[in-house]
Amino acid sequence: MLKDIIDNNENYQPGLSIDCVIFGFHDNQLKVLLIKVERANKWSLPGGFIPVDQDIDTAAITVLNSRTGVDGVFLRQFATFGKVDRNKQHFDKKTLEYLKIEEAKGKWLMRRFVTIGYYALVDFSKILPNPANRHEIVEWIDHKEVPELILDHREILDKALDTLRIELNLMPIGYNLLPEKFTIPELQKLYETILDKKLDRRNFLRKITNIGILTKLDEKKSNVAHKAPNLYSFDKEKYDEVLKNGLNQGW
Amino acid sequence: MLKDIIDNNENYQPGLSIDCVIFGFHDNQLKVLLIKVERANKWSLPGGFIPVDQDIDTAAITVLNSRTGVDGVFLRQFATFGKVDRNKQHFDKKTLEYLKIEEAKGKWLMRRFVTIGYYALVDFSKILPNPANRHEIVEWIDHKEVPELILDHREILDKALDTLRIELNLMPIGYNLLPEKFTIPELQKLYETILDKKLDRRNFLRKITNIGILTKLDEKKSNVAHKAPNLYSFDKEKYDEVLKNGLNQGW
DNA sequence: TCATTAATGTGTTATTATGACGCAATGTAC
DNA sequence: GTACATTGCGTCATAATAACACATTAATGA
């Protein structure tokens, strides 16, 4: 893996990487897919390098796909991070020794790196977190309980969430985060979780249905306490149309 | 210049550049600062490389500052462009010969480049376009009359304008694009130019004043045909506050 | 069985924001 | 002076939003 890349580092863009913030939604919680390598004591965002013969968007899809197995999902570039010392001393001599990387080749890793941030929205239920190898742990972690991350990954994660919050006002969200059939309260919880604030049930219903991207199904959710809520699905055609044109016109 | 960078290319991030879309406003037109080198037949965005010991934001400021002489202006990263072939065959052998760059060193330039896009809003009246050398032309060009650009610079420019249009709905714009004292009709023209659509005079006044970022001055614009419009200035404190918190809450 | 409870579904009202205008005021040009 | 273009201020109908009341539903347990 990493060693293969180092050994063939001329096939990759030097000093440039990709990090993905992969969001999922489960148990009314916003989850983030994080990775921990055996030896490390901190978690990190799934990332990767950019083959010289691949578009950066393609490289991002590869990163996402290798960890989640899904493709065709919502994936968007949101920012590029390039503080001078952002990866200072990340790969020290000891780590290189441990990874059995020659010092000469290790220099490729030790140089200053700029990273391009992407965020993805995926259907939690369809994902089986997929470790790249047996030395790696991949896990969904509640975004409110994210532990200390390596480098500036915390900053990257925060910026991704900020972007998602802003984009919530510009486009519909949910198609990639919820199962095919869902209830309005579930969709509302998703919005509330992302925005980290309570919304009025009745006003939410009116606003979300007025957008015209929902199809009310002739079916109720089963096995629930209390009144069974109606099931809905997204009208993909209208959803994509709104995605393209945006929600609010503003001026 | 370029030759100095190539000769000391180990001091710069390889395969990574910065391009700036610098917007100004003059004669009720949105202008873009473009560059043409003597030998080239196409215009390009002002750009530069990233010293290994500089944050990318700092490098962007350097690019902007070197062409316009101003600093402390609005400068924002908006996207990173990394199609595989975006700079394919941009520097060919002939060009390298012309620039008196040895073939070995020229390889640094010929590799695949990813570029980070920044856009800036500057006060047209305060800027003296500043060529980096005598082989270079720097000019303000009406955004509606931008000629063919090199590489994917057209795409970069379009994306910058798209971003600006979206951000117009999220934050106040004008502080960096207009002189200190301005009239409401001038501000409206700015909005209309950016959005490329007509706005109702009276509704615009109401909406823009309701934001609470304008100070009505006890002064009218002089030397104008017809009724003299009142002068306004931005209340910087409130302006910055709204900039930070955003305009629309949406949900 | 049936009241309790905690959800969902639907509707109402007051307030605010928006879009589409009317009209008077101002200052230049003739 | 009058014509004219532009600014400044206001009105009105409509739409969007926030706050809230009440009926409905289904599981629970006395």
Coordinates of C-alpha atoms (C1' of nucleotides) in Angstrom, one line a residue:
Chain A
M1 CA 0.0 0.0 0.0
L2 CA 1.8 3.0 1.3
K3 CA 5.1 1.3 0.6
D4 CA 4.0 0.5 -3.0
I5 CA 3.3 4.2 -3.5
I6 CA 6.6 5.2 -2.1
D7 CA 8.5 2.7 -4.2
N8 CA 6.8 4.1 -7.3
N9 CA 6.5 7.6 -6.1
E10 CA 7.3 9.0 -9.6
N11 CA 3.8 7.8 -10.5
Y12 CA 2.2 10.2 -8.0
Q13 CA 1.9 13.9 -7.7
P14 CA 4.5 15.0 -5.2
G15 CA 3.5 17.0 -2.2
L16 CA -0.2 16.7 -2.9
S17 CA -2.8 14.5 -1.3
I18 CA -6.5 14.0 -1.0
D19 CA -8.5 13.7 2.2
C20 CA -12.1 12.7 2.3
V21 CA -14.7 13.5 5.0
I22 CA -17.3 10.8 4.5
F23 CA -20.6 11.5 6.2
G24 CA -23.2 9.0 7.0
F25 CA -26.4 9.1 9.1
H26 CA -27.5 6.5 11.6
D27 CA -29.5 6.4 14.8
N28 CA -30.3 10.0 14.3
Q29 CA -26.6 10.8 14.5
L30 CA -24.3 12.2 11.9
K31 CA -21.4 9.9 11.5
V32 CA -17.9 10.3 10.0
L33 CA -15.8 7.5 8.7
L34 CA -12.4 7.6 10.4
I35 CA -9.3 5.4 10.1
K36 CA -6.7 4.4 12.6
V37 CA -3.6 2.5 11.7
E38 CA -2.4 0.0 14.2
R39 CA 0.6 1.8 15.3
A40 CA -0.8 5.3 15.6
N41 CA -2.6 6.7 18.6
K42 CA -4.7 9.2 16.7
W43 CA -7.4 8.8 14.1
S44 CA -7.3 10.3 10.7
L45 CA -9.5 11.0 7.7
P46 CA -9.3 8.5 4.9
G47 CA -7.0 9.9 2.3
G48 CA -4.7 9.1 -0.6
F49 CA -2.4 10.3 -3.2
I50 CA -2.9 11.4 -6.8
P51 CA -1.7 9.2 -9.6
V52 CA -0.1 11.5 -12.2
D53 CA -2.5 10.1 -14.8
Q54 CA -5.7 10.7 -12.9
D55 CA -7.9 13.7 -12.5
I56 CA -8.0 14.8 -8.9
D57 CA -11.8 14.1 -8.8
T58 CA -11.1 10.6 -10.0
A59 CA -8.5 10.1 -7.3
A60 CA -11.0 11.3 -4.7
I61 CA -13.6 8.8 -6.0
T62 CA -10.9 6.1 -5.7
V63 CA -10.3 7.0 -2.1
L64 CA -14.0 7.0 -1.3
N65 CA -14.6 3.8 -3.2
S66 CA -11.7 1.9 -1.6
R67 CA -13.0 2.6 1.9
T68 CA -16.7 2.2 1.4
G69 CA -17.2 0.1 -1.7
V70 CA -19.8 2.5 -2.9
D71 CA -19.7 4.7 -5.9
G72 CA -22.0 7.1 -7.7
V73 CA -22.5 8.9 -4.5
F74 CA -22.4 12.6 -3.6
L75 CA -18.8 13.7 -3.6
R76 CA -17.7 17.3 -3.7
Q77 CA -14.4 19.2 -3.4
F78 CA -14.7 21.8 -0.7
A79 CA -11.3 23.3 0.1
T80 CA -7.6 22.8 -0.2
F81 CA -5.4 23.0 2.8
G82 CA -1.8 24.2 2.5
K83 CA -0.3 25.6 5.6
V84 CA 3.4 25.2 5.5
D85 CA 3.8 23.1 8.5
R86 CA 0.6 21.1 8.3
N87 CA 2.4 17.8 8.0
K88 CA 5.6 18.7 9.7
Q89 CA 7.2 15.8 11.4
H90 CA 4.3 13.5 10.5
F91 CA 6.6 10.8 9.1
D92 CA 9.6 10.7 11.3
K93 CA 12.6 8.4 11.0
K94 CA 11.1 5.8 13.4
T95 CA 7.9 5.6 11.4
L96 CA 9.8 5.1 8.2
E97 CA 11.8 2.3 9.8
Y98 CA 8.7 0.7 11.1
L99 CA 7.2 0.9 7.6
K100 CA 10.4 -0.5 6.1
I101 CA 10.8 2.5 3.9
E102 CA 14.4 3.5 2.9
E103 CA 15.4 6.9 4.0
A104 CA 16.1 8.1 0.5
K105 CA 12.6 7.2 -0.7
G106 CA 11.0 8.3 2.5
K107 CA 12.0 11.9 1.6
W108 CA 9.1 11.9 -0.8
L109 CA 6.7 11.5 2.2
M110 CA 8.5 13.9 4.4
R111 CA 8.2 16.9 2.2
R112 CA 5.6 19.5 2.7
F113 CA 2.2 18.3 1.6
V114 CA -0.9 20.2 0.4
T115 CA -4.1 18.3 0.6
I116 CA -7.4 18.7 -1.3
G117 CA -10.5 18.1 0.8
Y118 CA -13.5 16.3 -0.5
Y119 CA -16.7 15.5 1.4
A120 CA -19.0 12.7 0.6
L121 CA -22.6 11.8 1.7
V122 CA -23.3 8.1 1.7
D123 CA -26.1 5.8 2.8
F124 CA -24.9 4.4 6.1
S125 CA -26.8 1.2 5.7
K126 CA -25.2 0.3 2.4
I127 CA -21.6 0.8 3.6
L128 CA -19.4 -1.8 5.1
P129 CA -16.3 0.0 6.3
N130 CA -13.5 -1.5 4.5
P131 CA -10.0 -1.5 5.9
A132 CA -7.2 -1.2 3.3
N133 CA -5.3 -3.9 5.2
R134 CA -5.2 -5.8 8.5
H135 CA -3.2 -3.1 10.2
E136 CA -6.0 -0.6 9.7
I137 CA -9.2 0.1 11.6
V138 CA -12.1 1.8 9.8
E139 CA -15.0 3.0 11.8
W140 CA -18.1 5.2 11.8
I141 CA -17.8 7.7 14.6
D142 CA -20.4 10.1 15.8
H143 CA -19.4 13.6 14.7
K144 CA -19.9 14.9 18.2
E145 CA -17.5 12.3 19.6
V146 CA -14.7 12.6 17.1
P147 CA -11.4 12.1 19.1
E148 CA -8.2 13.9 18.4
L149 CA -7.1 13.6 14.8
I150 CA -3.7 13.7 13.2
L151 CA -2.3 16.8 11.6
D152 CA -5.0 19.4 10.6
H153 CA -7.6 16.8 10.0
R154 CA -9.8 18.3 12.7
E155 CA -9.8 21.6 10.8
I156 CA -10.6 19.8 7.5
L157 CA -13.5 18.0 9.2
D158 CA -14.9 21.2 10.6
K159 CA -14.6 23.0 7.3
A160 CA -16.4 20.1 5.6
L161 CA -19.3 20.4 8.1
D162 CA -19.4 24.2 7.7
T163 CA -19.6 23.7 3.9
L164 CA -22.4 21.1 4.3
R165 CA -24.3 23.5 6.5
I166 CA -24.1 26.2 3.9
E167 CA -25.0 23.9 1.1
L168 CA -28.0 22.7 3.0
N169 CA -29.5 26.2 2.2
L170 CA -28.6 26.0 -1.4
M171 CA -29.6 22.5 -2.4
P172 CA -31.6 19.5 -1.2
I173 CA -29.8 17.0 1.0
G174 CA -30.8 13.5 2.0
Y175 CA -30.8 11.5 -1.1
N176 CA -27.4 10.0 -0.4
L177 CA -27.7 9.9 3.4
L178 CA -31.1 8.2 3.9
P179 CA -32.4 4.8 2.8
E180 CA -34.8 4.8 -0.1
K181 CA -37.9 5.0 2.0
F182 CA -37.8 7.3 5.0
T183 CA -40.1 9.4 7.1
I184 CA -40.4 13.1 7.4
P185 CA -39.3 13.0 11.1
E186 CA -36.2 11.1 10.0
L187 CA -35.4 13.7 7.3
Q188 CA -36.0 16.4 9.9
K189 CA -33.6 14.8 12.4
L190 CA -31.0 14.7 9.6
Y191 CA -31.4 18.4 9.1
E192 CA -31.4 19.1 12.8
T193 CA -28.3 17.0 13.3
I194 CA -26.3 18.8 10.5
L195 CA -27.4 22.2 11.6
D196 CA -27.2 21.4 15.3
K197 CA -30.5 23.1 16.1
K198 CA -34.1 22.2 16.6
L199 CA -36.6 22.9 13.9
D200 CA -40.4 23.2 14.2
R201 CA -42.0 19.9 13.0
R202 CA -44.9 21.5 11.2
N203 CA -43.0 24.3 9.5
F204 CA -40.4 21.8 8.4
L205 CA -43.0 19.6 6.8
R206 CA -44.5 22.5 4.9
K207 CA -41.1 23.8 3.7
I208 CA -39.7 20.5 2.7
T209 CA -42.8 19.4 0.8
N210 CA -43.1 22.7 -0.9
I211 CA -39.7 22.1 -2.6
G212 CA -41.4 19.4 -4.5
I213 CA -38.8 16.7 -4.3
L214 CA -40.7 14.2 -2.1
T215 CA -43.1 11.5 -3.1
K216 CA -45.5 10.4 -0.4
L217 CA -45.8 6.7 -0.4
D218 CA -49.0 4.7 0.4
E219 CA -47.2 3.0 3.2
K220 CA -46.5 3.6 6.8
K221 CA -43.4 2.8 8.8
S222 CA -44.0 -0.4 10.8
N223 CA -42.8 -1.5 14.2
V224 CA -42.7 1.8 15.7
A225 CA -43.9 3.1 19.1
H226 CA -46.8 5.5 18.9
K227 CA -48.4 6.7 15.7
A228 CA -46.8 5.2 12.6
P229 CA -45.3 7.9 10.3
N230 CA -45.9 7.9 6.6
L231 CA -43.1 6.8 4.3
Y232 CA -41.7 9.0 1.6
S233 CA -39.1 8.7 -1.1
F234 CA -37.2 11.2 -3.2
D235 CA -38.5 12.0 -6.6
K236 CA -35.0 11.6 -8.2
E237 CA -35.8 13.6 -11.3
K238 CA -37.1 16.6 -9.5
Y239 CA -34.4 16.2 -6.8
D240 CA -31.7 16.4 -9.4
E241 CA -33.3 19.4 -11.1
V242 CA -33.4 21.3 -7.8
L243 CA -29.8 20.2 -7.1
K244 CA -28.8 21.7 -10.4
N245 CA -30.7 25.0 -10.1
G246 CA -30.4 25.6 -6.4
L247 CA -33.0 26.3 -3.8
N248 CA -32.9 30.0 -2.9
Q249 CA -32.5 32.6 -5.5
G250 CA -31.6 35.4 -3.0
W251 CA -31.2 38.4 -5.2
Chain B
M1 CA 11.3 35.6 -12.9
L2 CA 10.1 32.3 -14.3
K3 CA 13.7 31.4 -15.1
D4 CA 14.7 32.2 -11.5
I5 CA 11.9 29.9 -10.2
I6 CA 13.0 27.1 -12.6
D7 CA 16.6 27.4 -11.6
N8 CA 15.7 27.1 -8.0
N9 CA 12.7 24.8 -8.5
E10 CA 13.6 22.9 -5.4
N11 CA 12.3 25.9 -3.5
Y12 CA 8.8 25.5 -4.9
Q13 CA 6.1 23.0 -4.6
P14 CA 6.3 20.8 -7.7
G15 CA 3.2 20.4 -9.9
L16 CA 1.3 22.9 -7.9
S17 CA 0.4 26.5 -8.8
I18 CA -1.9 29.3 -7.9
D19 CA -4.2 31.3 -10.2
C20 CA -6.0 34.4 -9.2
V21 CA -9.2 35.8 -10.6
I22 CA -9.0 39.5 -9.7
F23 CA -12.3 41.3 -10.0
G24 CA -12.7 45.1 -10.2
F25 CA -15.6 47.3 -11.0
H26 CA -15.5 50.4 -13.2
D27 CA -17.8 52.2 -15.6
N28 CA -20.6 49.9 -14.4
Q29 CA -18.7 47.0 -15.7
L30 CA -17.2 44.0 -13.9
K31 CA -13.5 43.8 -14.9
V32 CA -11.0 41.0 -14.7
L33 CA -7.3 41.6 -14.5
L34 CA -5.6 39.5 -17.2
I35 CA -2.1 39.1 -18.4
K36 CA -0.5 38.5 -21.7
V37 CA 3.1 37.7 -22.2
E38 CA 4.7 39.2 -25.3
R39 CA 5.2 35.9 -27.1
A40 CA 1.8 34.4 -26.3
N41 CA -1.3 34.9 -28.4
K42 CA -3.7 34.1 -25.6
W43 CA -4.4 35.9 -22.3
S44 CA -4.1 34.2 -18.9
L45 CA -5.0 34.7 -15.3
P46 CA -2.2 36.1 -13.1
G47 CA -0.7 33.1 -11.3
G48 CA 2.4 31.9 -9.5
F49 CA 4.0 29.1 -7.8
I50 CA 4.1 28.1 -4.1
P51 CA 7.4 28.5 -2.2
V52 CA 7.9 25.5 0.0
D53 CA 8.1 27.7 3.0
Q54 CA 4.9 29.6 2.4
D55 CA 1.3 28.9 3.2
I56 CA -0.8 28.6 0.1
D57 CA -2.9 31.6 1.2
T58 CA 0.3 33.6 1.6
A59 CA 1.4 32.6 -1.9
A60 CA -1.9 33.8 -3.2
I61 CA -1.5 37.1 -1.5
T62 CA 1.9 37.4 -3.0
V63 CA 0.5 36.8 -6.5
L64 CA -2.3 39.4 -6.0
N65 CA 0.1 41.9 -4.4
S66 CA 2.7 41.6 -7.2
R67 CA 0.1 42.5 -9.9
T68 CA -2.0 45.1 -8.1
G69 CA 0.2 46.5 -5.4
V70 CA -2.7 46.3 -3.0
D71 CA -3.1 44.2 0.1
G72 CA -5.6 43.7 2.8
V73 CA -8.3 43.1 0.3
F74 CA -10.8 40.4 -0.1
L75 CA -9.1 37.2 -1.3
R76 CA -10.7 33.8 -1.1
Q77 CA -9.9 30.3 -2.2
F78 CA -12.7 28.9 -4.2
A79 CA -11.6 25.7 -5.9
T80 CA -8.7 23.5 -7.0
F81 CA -8.4 22.4 -10.6
G82 CA -6.7 19.1 -11.4
K83 CA -7.7 17.5 -14.6
V84 CA -4.8 15.3 -15.8
D85 CA -4.2 17.1 -19.1
R86 CA -5.0 20.6 -18.1
N87 CA -1.5 21.9 -18.8
K88 CA -0.6 19.3 -21.4
Q89 CA 1.9 20.7 -23.9
H90 CA 1.7 24.1 -22.4
F91 CA 5.4 24.5 -22.2
D92 CA 6.8 22.9 -25.3
K93 CA 10.4 22.7 -26.3
K94 CA 10.3 25.8 -28.4
T95 CA 8.9 27.9 -25.5
L96 CA 11.6 26.5 -23.3
E97 CA 14.3 27.5 -25.8
Y98 CA 12.8 30.9 -26.1
L99 CA 12.9 31.3 -22.3
K100 CA 16.5 30.0 -22.3
I101 CA 15.6 27.2 -19.9
E102 CA 17.6 24.0 -20.1
E103 CA 15.7 21.0 -21.1
A104 CA 16.6 19.2 -17.9
K105 CA 15.3 21.9 -15.7
G106 CA 12.4 22.6 -18.0
K107 CA 11.0 19.2 -17.0
W108 CA 9.8 20.7 -13.8
L109 CA 7.5 23.0 -15.7
M110 CA 6.3 20.3 -18.1
R111 CA 5.0 18.0 -15.6
R112 CA 1.3 17.8 -14.8
F113 CA 0.2 20.8 -12.7
V114 CA -2.7 21.2 -10.3
T115 CA -3.7 24.7 -9.6
I116 CA -5.5 26.4 -6.7
G117 CA -7.9 29.1 -7.6
Y118 CA -8.4 32.2 -5.6
Y119 CA -10.6 35.2 -6.4
A120 CA -10.1 38.7 -5.2
L121 CA -12.3 41.8 -5.1
V122 CA -10.3 45.0 -5.4
D123 CA -11.1 48.7 -5.7
F124 CA -10.5 49.4 -9.3
S125 CA -9.6 53.1 -8.7
K126 CA -6.7 52.1 -6.4
I127 CA -5.1 49.7 -8.7
L128 CA -2.3 50.3 -11.2
P129 CA -1.9 47.1 -13.1
N130 CA 1.6 46.2 -12.6
P131 CA 3.5 44.1 -15.2
A132 CA 6.0 41.8 -13.6
N133 CA 8.5 42.7 -16.4
R134 CA 8.6 44.5 -19.7
H135 CA 7.6 41.4 -21.7
E136 CA 4.3 41.3 -20.0
I137 CA 1.0 43.2 -20.4
V138 CA -1.4 43.5 -17.6
E139 CA -4.9 44.8 -18.3
W140 CA -8.4 45.2 -16.9
I141 CA -10.8 43.5 -19.3
D142 CA -14.6 43.6 -19.2
H143 CA -15.7 40.2 -18.0
K144 CA -18.1 40.1 -20.9
E145 CA -15.3 40.6 -23.4
V146 CA -12.7 38.2 -22.1
P147 CA -10.9 36.7 -25.1
E148 CA -9.7 33.1 -25.4
L149 CA -7.5 32.2 -22.4
I150 CA -4.8 29.7 -22.0
L151 CA -5.3 26.2 -20.6
D152 CA -8.4 25.9 -18.5
H153 CA -8.3 29.5 -17.3
R154 CA -11.7 30.2 -18.8
E155 CA -13.2 27.4 -16.7
I156 CA -11.4 28.8 -13.6
L157 CA -12.8 32.3 -14.3
D158 CA -16.3 31.0 -14.8
K159 CA -16.1 29.0 -11.6
A160 CA -14.9 32.1 -9.8
L161 CA -17.9 34.1 -11.0
D162 CA -20.3 31.4 -10.1
T163 CA -18.8 31.3 -6.6
L164 CA -19.1 35.1 -6.4
R165 CA -22.8 34.9 -7.4
I166 CA -23.5 32.4 -4.8
E167 CA -21.6 34.3 -2.1
L168 CA -23.6 37.4 -3.0
N169 CA -26.5 35.7 -1.3
L170 CA -24.5 34.7 1.7
M171 CA -22.6 37.9 2.5
P172 CA -22.4 41.5 1.7
I173 CA -20.3 42.5 -1.3
G174 CA -19.0 45.9 -2.3
Y175 CA -16.6 47.0 0.3
N176 CA -13.6 46.0 -1.7
L177 CA -15.1 46.8 -5.1
L178 CA -16.4 50.3 -4.7
P179 CA -14.7 53.6 -3.6
E180 CA -15.2 54.7 -0.1
K181 CA -18.2 56.9 -1.0
F182 CA -20.7 55.6 -3.4
T183 CA -24.3 55.8 -4.4
I184 CA -27.1 53.2 -4.1
P185 CA -27.5 53.1 -7.9
E186 CA -23.8 52.4 -8.2
L187 CA -24.1 49.6 -5.7
Q188 CA -27.1 48.2 -7.5
K189 CA -25.2 48.3 -10.8
L190 CA -22.5 46.2 -9.2
Y191 CA -25.1 43.7 -8.1
E192 CA -26.8 43.7 -11.5
T193 CA -23.4 43.2 -13.2
I194 CA -22.4 40.3 -11.1
L195 CA -25.7 38.6 -11.3
D196 CA -26.2 39.6 -14.9
K197 CA -29.8 40.6 -14.3
K198 CA -31.9 43.7 -13.7
L199 CA -33.1 44.4 -10.2
D200 CA -35.9 46.7 -9.2
R201 CA -34.5 50.0 -7.9
R202 CA -37.0 50.5 -5.1
N203 CA -36.9 47.0 -3.8
F204 CA -33.1 46.9 -4.0
L205 CA -32.9 50.1 -1.8
R206 CA -35.2 48.6 0.8
K207 CA -33.4 45.3 0.9
I208 CA -29.9 46.7 1.0
T209 CA -30.6 49.3 3.6
N210 CA -32.4 46.7 5.8
I211 CA -29.1 44.8 6.1
G212 CA -27.9 47.6 8.2
I213 CA -24.4 47.9 6.7
L214 CA -24.8 51.3 5.0
T215 CA -24.3 54.8 6.4
K216 CA -26.1 57.5 4.6
L217 CA -23.8 60.5 4.3
D218 CA -24.9 64.1 4.4
E219 CA -23.6 64.6 0.9
K220 CA -24.7 64.2 -2.7
K221 CA -22.7 63.1 -5.7
S222 CA -21.7 66.1 -7.8
N223 CA -21.3 66.6 -11.5
V224 CA -24.0 64.2 -12.5
A225 CA -26.7 64.5 -15.1
H226 CA -30.2 64.6 -13.6
K227 CA -31.0 64.3 -9.9
A228 CA -27.9 64.0 -7.7
P229 CA -27.9 60.8 -5.8
N230 CA -27.0 60.6 -2.1
L231 CA -23.7 59.3 -1.1
Y232 CA -23.3 56.3 1.2
S233 CA -20.4 54.5 2.9
F234 CA -20.1 51.1 4.4
D235 CA -20.3 50.8 8.2
K236 CA -17.2 48.6 8.4
E237 CA -18.0 47.3 11.8
K238 CA -21.5 46.1 10.9
Y239 CA -20.3 45.0 7.5
D240 CA -17.7 42.7 9.0
E241 CA -20.2 41.4 11.5
V242 CA -22.6 40.4 8.7
L243 CA -19.7 39.0 6.7
K244 CA -18.9 36.7 9.6
N245 CA -22.5 35.7 10.4
G246 CA -23.9 35.5 6.9
L247 CA -27.0 37.1 5.4
N248 CA -29.6 34.4 5.1
Q249 CA -30.2 31.8 7.7
G250 CA -32.2 29.5 5.4
W251 CA -33.2 26.8 7.8
Chain C
dT1 C1' -61.2 -2.9 27.9
dC2 C1' -59.9 1.7 27.9
dA3 C1' -57.5 5.7 29.5
dT4 C1' -52.7 7.3 29.0
dT5 C1' -48.9 8.7 26.5
dA6 C1' -46.0 10.1 22.9
dA7 C1' -45.6 10.5 18.8
dT8 C1' -47.6 12.1 13.9
dG9 C1' -50.8 14.8 10.7
dT10 C1' -53.3 19.0 9.6
dG11 C1' -54.8 23.7 10.2
dT12 C1' -54.7 28.8 11.9
dT13 C1' -53.0 33.2 12.7
dA14 C1' -49.9 37.2 13.0
dT15 C1' -45.8 38.9 11.3
dT16 C1' -42.4 39.7 8.0
dA17 C1' -40.4 39.6 3.3
dT18 C1' -41.0 40.1 -1.5
dG19 C1' -42.5 41.7 -6.1
dA20 C1' -44.7 45.0 -8.8
dC21 C1' -45.9 49.3 -9.1
dG22 C1' -47.3 55.0 -8.6
dC23 C1' -45.8 59.4 -7.9
dA24 C1' -43.4 63.4 -6.4
dA25 C1' -38.7 65.6 -6.1
dT26 C1' -34.4 67.0 -8.1
dG27 C1' -31.2 68.9 -11.3
dT28 C1' -29.6 69.2 -16.2
dA29 C1' -30.4 70.6 -21.0
dC30 C1' -32.7 73.3 -24.2
Chain D
dG1 C1' -39.5 78.6 -18.1
dT2 C1' -40.4 73.3 -19.9
dA3 C1' -39.0 68.7 -21.0
dC4 C1' -36.6 64.8 -19.4
dA5 C1' -34.1 61.3 -17.0
dT6 C1' -33.1 59.8 -12.7
dT7 C1' -33.5 59.5 -7.7
dG8 C1' -36.3 59.1 -3.3
dC9 C1' -40.2 57.5 -0.9
dG10 C1' -44.4 55.0 -0.4
dT11 C1' -48.3 51.6 -1.4
dC12 C1' -50.5 47.3 -2.0
dA13 C1' -51.2 42.4 -3.0
dT14 C1' -49.0 38.2 -2.4
dA15 C1' -45.8 34.8 -0.5
dA16 C1' -42.9 33.0 3.1
dT17 C1' -42.1 32.4 7.9
dA18 C1' -42.7 31.6 12.9
dA19 C1' -45.5 30.3 16.6
dC20 C1' -49.0 27.7 18.0
dA21 C1' -53.7 24.7 18.7
dC22 C1' -55.9 20.6 18.1
dA23 C1' -57.1 16.1 16.2
dT24 C1' -55.3 11.4 15.0
dT25 C1' -52.9 7.2 15.7
dA26 C1' -51.0 3.1 17.9
dA27 C1' -48.5 0.9 21.7
dT28 C1' -48.7 0.6 26.7
dG29 C1' -50.4 -0.8 31.0
dA30 C1' -53.9 -0.4 34.7

